[in-house]
Coordinates of C-alpha atoms in Angstrom, one line a residue:
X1 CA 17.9 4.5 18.8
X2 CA 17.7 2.4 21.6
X3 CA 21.3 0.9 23.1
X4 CA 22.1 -2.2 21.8
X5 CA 19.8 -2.0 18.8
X6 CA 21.9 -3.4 15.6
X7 CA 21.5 -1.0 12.5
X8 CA 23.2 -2.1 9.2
X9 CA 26.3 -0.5 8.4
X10 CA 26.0 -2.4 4.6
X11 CA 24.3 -4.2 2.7
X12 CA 24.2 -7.7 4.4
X13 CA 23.5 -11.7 3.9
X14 CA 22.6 -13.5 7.0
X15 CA 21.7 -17.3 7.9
X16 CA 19.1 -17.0 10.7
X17 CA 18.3 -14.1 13.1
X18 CA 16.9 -15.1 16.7
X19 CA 15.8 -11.9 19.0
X20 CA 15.7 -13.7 22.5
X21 CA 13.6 -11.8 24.0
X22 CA 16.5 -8.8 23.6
X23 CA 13.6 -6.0 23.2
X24 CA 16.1 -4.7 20.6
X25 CA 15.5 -3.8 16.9
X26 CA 18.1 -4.7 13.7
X27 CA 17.4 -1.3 11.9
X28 CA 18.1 -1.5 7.8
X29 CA 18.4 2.0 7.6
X30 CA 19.1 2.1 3.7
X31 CA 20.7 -1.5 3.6
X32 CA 19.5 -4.4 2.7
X33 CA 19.6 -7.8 4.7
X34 CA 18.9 -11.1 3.1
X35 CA 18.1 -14.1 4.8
X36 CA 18.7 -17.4 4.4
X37 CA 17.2 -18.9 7.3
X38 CA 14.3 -17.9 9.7
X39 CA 13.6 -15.5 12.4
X40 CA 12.3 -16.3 15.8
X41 CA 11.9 -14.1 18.6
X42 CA 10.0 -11.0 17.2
X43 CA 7.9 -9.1 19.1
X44 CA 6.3 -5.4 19.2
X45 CA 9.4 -4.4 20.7
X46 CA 11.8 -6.6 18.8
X47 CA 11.4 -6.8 14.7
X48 CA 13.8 -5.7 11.5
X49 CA 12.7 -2.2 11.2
X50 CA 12.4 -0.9 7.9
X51 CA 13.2 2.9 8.5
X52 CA 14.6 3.8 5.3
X53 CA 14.7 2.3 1.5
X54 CA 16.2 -1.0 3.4
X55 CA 14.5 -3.9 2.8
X56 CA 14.5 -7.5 4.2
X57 CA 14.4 -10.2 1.4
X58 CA 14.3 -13.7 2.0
X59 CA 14.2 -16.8 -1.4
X60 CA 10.4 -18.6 -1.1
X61 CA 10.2 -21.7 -2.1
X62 CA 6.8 -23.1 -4.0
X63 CA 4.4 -24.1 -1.5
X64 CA 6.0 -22.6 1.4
X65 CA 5.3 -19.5 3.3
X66 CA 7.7 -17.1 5.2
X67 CA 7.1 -14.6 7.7
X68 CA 8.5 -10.8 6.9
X69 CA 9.1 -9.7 11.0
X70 CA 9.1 -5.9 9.9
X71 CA 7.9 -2.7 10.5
X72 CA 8.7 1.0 10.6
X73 CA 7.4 2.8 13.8
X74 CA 5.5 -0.6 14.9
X75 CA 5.3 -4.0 14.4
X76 CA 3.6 -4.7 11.1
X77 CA 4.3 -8.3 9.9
X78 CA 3.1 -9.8 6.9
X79 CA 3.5 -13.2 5.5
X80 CA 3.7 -14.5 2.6
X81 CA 2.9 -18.1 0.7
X82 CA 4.2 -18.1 -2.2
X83 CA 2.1 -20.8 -4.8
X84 CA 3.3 -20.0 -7.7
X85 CA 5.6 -22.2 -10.2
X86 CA 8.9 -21.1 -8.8
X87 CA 10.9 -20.4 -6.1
X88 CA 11.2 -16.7 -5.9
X89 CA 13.3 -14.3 -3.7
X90 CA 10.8 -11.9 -2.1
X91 CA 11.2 -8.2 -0.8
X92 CA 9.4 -6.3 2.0
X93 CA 9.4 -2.4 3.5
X94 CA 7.0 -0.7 5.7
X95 CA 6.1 3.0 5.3
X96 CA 3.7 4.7 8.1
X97 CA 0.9 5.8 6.0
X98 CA -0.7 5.4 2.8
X99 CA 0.1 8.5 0.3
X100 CA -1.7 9.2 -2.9
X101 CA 1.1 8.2 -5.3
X102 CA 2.3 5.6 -3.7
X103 CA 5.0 6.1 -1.9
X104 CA 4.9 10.2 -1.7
X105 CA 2.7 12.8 -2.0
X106 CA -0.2 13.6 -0.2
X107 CA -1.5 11.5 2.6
X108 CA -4.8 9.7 1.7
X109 CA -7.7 10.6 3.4
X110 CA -10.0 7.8 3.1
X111 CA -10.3 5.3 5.8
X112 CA -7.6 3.1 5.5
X113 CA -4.9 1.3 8.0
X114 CA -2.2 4.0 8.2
X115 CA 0.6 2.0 7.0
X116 CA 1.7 1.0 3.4
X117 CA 3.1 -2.8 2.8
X118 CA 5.8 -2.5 -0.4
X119 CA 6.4 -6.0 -1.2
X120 CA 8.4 -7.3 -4.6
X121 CA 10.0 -10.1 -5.9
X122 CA 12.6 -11.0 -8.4
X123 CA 10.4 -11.8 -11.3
X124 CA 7.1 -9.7 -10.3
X125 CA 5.6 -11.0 -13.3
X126 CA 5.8 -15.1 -12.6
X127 CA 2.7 -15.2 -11.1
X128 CA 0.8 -18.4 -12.5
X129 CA -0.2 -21.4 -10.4
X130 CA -2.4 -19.7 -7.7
X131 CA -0.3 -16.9 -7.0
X132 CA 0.5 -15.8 -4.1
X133 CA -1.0 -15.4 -0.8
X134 CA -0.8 -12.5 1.9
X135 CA -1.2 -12.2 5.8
X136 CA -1.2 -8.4 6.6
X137 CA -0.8 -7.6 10.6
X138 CA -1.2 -4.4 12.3
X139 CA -1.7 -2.7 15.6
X140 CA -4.6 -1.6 17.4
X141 CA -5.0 2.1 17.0
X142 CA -3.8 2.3 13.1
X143 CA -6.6 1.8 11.5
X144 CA -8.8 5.0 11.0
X145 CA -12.4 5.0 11.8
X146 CA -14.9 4.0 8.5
X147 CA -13.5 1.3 8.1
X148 CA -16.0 -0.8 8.2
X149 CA -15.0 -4.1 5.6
X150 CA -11.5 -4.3 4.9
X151 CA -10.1 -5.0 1.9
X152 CA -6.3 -4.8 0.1
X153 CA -5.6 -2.1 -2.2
X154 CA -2.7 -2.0 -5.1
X155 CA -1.1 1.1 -6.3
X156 CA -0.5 0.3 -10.3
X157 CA 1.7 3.3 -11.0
X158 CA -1.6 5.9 -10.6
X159 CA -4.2 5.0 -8.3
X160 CA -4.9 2.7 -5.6
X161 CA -6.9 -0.2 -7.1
X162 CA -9.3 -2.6 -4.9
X163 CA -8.5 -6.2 -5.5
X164 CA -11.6 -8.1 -5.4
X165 CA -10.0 -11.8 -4.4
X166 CA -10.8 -14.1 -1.8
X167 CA -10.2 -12.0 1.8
X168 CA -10.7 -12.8 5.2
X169 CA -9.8 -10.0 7.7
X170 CA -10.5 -9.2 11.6
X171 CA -9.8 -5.9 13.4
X172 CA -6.2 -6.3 13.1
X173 CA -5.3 -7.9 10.1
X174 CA -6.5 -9.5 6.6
X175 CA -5.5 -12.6 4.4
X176 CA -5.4 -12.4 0.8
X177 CA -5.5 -15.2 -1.4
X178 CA -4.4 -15.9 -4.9
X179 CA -3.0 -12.8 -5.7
X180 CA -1.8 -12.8 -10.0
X181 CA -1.3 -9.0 -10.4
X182 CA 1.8 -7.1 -10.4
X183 CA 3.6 -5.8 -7.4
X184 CA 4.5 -3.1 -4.8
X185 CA 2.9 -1.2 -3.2
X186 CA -0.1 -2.7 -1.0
X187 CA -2.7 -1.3 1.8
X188 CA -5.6 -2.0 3.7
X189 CA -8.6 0.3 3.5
X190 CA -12.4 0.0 3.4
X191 CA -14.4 -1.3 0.9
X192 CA -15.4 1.9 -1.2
X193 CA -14.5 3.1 -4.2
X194 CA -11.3 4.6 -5.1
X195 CA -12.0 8.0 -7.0
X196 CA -10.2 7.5 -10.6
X197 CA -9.5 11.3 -10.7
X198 CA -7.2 13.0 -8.7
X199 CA -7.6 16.6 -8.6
X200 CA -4.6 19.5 -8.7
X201 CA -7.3 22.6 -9.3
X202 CA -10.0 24.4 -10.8
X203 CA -10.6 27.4 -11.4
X204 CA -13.7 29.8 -12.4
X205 CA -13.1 33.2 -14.2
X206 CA -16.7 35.3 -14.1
X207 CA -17.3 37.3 -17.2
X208 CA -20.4 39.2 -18.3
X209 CA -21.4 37.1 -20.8
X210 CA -21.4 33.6 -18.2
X211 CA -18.4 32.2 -16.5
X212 CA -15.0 30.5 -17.9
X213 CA -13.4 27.4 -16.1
X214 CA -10.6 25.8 -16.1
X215 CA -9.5 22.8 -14.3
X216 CA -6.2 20.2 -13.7
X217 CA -5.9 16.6 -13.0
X218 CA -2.4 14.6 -11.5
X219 CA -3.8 11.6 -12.8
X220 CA -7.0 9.9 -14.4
X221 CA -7.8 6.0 -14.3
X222 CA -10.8 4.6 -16.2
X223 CA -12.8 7.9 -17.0
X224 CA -14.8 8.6 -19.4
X225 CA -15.6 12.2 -19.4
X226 CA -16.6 15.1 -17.1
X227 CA -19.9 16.8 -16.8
X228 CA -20.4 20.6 -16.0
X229 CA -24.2 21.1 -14.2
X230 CA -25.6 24.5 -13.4
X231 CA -28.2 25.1 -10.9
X232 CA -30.3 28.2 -10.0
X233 CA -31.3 27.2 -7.2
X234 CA -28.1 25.0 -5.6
X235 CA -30.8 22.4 -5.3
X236 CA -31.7 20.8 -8.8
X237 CA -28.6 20.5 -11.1
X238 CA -28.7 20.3 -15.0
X239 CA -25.9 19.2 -17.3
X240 CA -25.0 21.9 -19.6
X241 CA -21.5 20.7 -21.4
X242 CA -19.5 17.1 -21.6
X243 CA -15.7 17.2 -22.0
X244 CA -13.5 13.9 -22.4
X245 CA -11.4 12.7 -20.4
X246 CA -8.0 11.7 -20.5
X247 CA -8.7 8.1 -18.8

């Protein structure tokens, strides 16, 4: 760490924090810090880093919006309006990349902005009025290339789900509006198609009567069944078998 940078020793409650133009981080570490008040001063070199399972909350009242001046290995705010029919007390970490399960596991491949927003509040269910509104910021150099229109995705417990809402986005960050669905965790990638199957093997066992195959999934969303196509040629492909499937 860099001298002079504060990291939290506890879990802590604070008014207001003002950076000064220090060029000095408050690391969380695995603490929490609630505020009370605003932050002014952050900068790429000066922002509540969110290095461990720490997370900066801050109370948002209806109709207001609050800046969350975090990020991990960079600057990544993201702010958040909050239009719903009560005041709500709001959480935000920043993790690096965007993982198929979430928050672990293997590292998605698709193009995407290589960091994952995980945002929740007290009563992640409250959501009526017109929900609640997001500003996602990132740096030049963290989005992958592909990414060609981009739009917020929500893990829901299995896969990374698009969310179709209003969006309006430039090359280095995207505003969400009216969000009603449930929370934590968010991330930006292109507008494509998540697959609903994720794969953990398959397998094929020749015998002289044909082949036997046998095949694993970590998790299925939406899917109806799989089809097993032979070819004699690796050209034209005809279905031969249908099994269900668990989605």
């Amino acid at each position: 760490n860099a001298v002079n940078d504060l990291e939290l020793g506890a879990n802590r409650i604070a008014g207001s924090v003002a950076f000064n133009g220090s060029g000095k981080k408050l690391i969380l570490g695995n603490f929490d810090l609630t505020l009370t008040g605003i932050v002014t001063g952050a900068t790429d070199a000066s922002y509540v880093q969110t290095n461990g399972s720490g997370k900066l909350n801050r109370s948002i009242m209806v109709g207001t919006a609050f800046q969350f001046t975090t990020g991990n290995s960079s600057y990544n705010p993201v702010t958040i309006t909050n239009n719903t029919a009560a005041t709500d007390l709001f959480s935000v970490r920043i993790l690096d990349e965007v993982f198929y399960k979430g928050t672990i596991g293997t590292i998605a491949k698709e193009p995407r902005v290589r960091r994952t927003w995980l945002i929740d509040k007290t009563n992640p269910t409250g959501n009526s009025g017109t929900g609640v509104d997001f500003t996602f910021n990132w740096n030049s150099g963290e989005m992958t290339s592909g990414v060609n229109t981009p739009r917020m995705y929500h893990f829901n417990g299995n896969v990374w789900v698009k969310q179709t809402g209003t969006t309006l986005s430039n090359s280095t960050s995207l505003t969400y509006s009216e969000y009603k669905g449930s929370f934590s965790p968010f991330a930006i990638g292109d507008d494509l198609s998540v697959l609903p199957v994720t794969w953990l093997y398959m397998r094929c066992l020749g015998e002289k009567a044909g082949a036997t195959l046998n095949w694993a999934t970590a998790s299925e969303s939406s899917s109806k069944e799989f089809q097993l196509q032979r070819s004699t040629n690796a050209v034209e492909f005809k279905t031969i078998a249908s099994v269900p499937a668990a989605g």
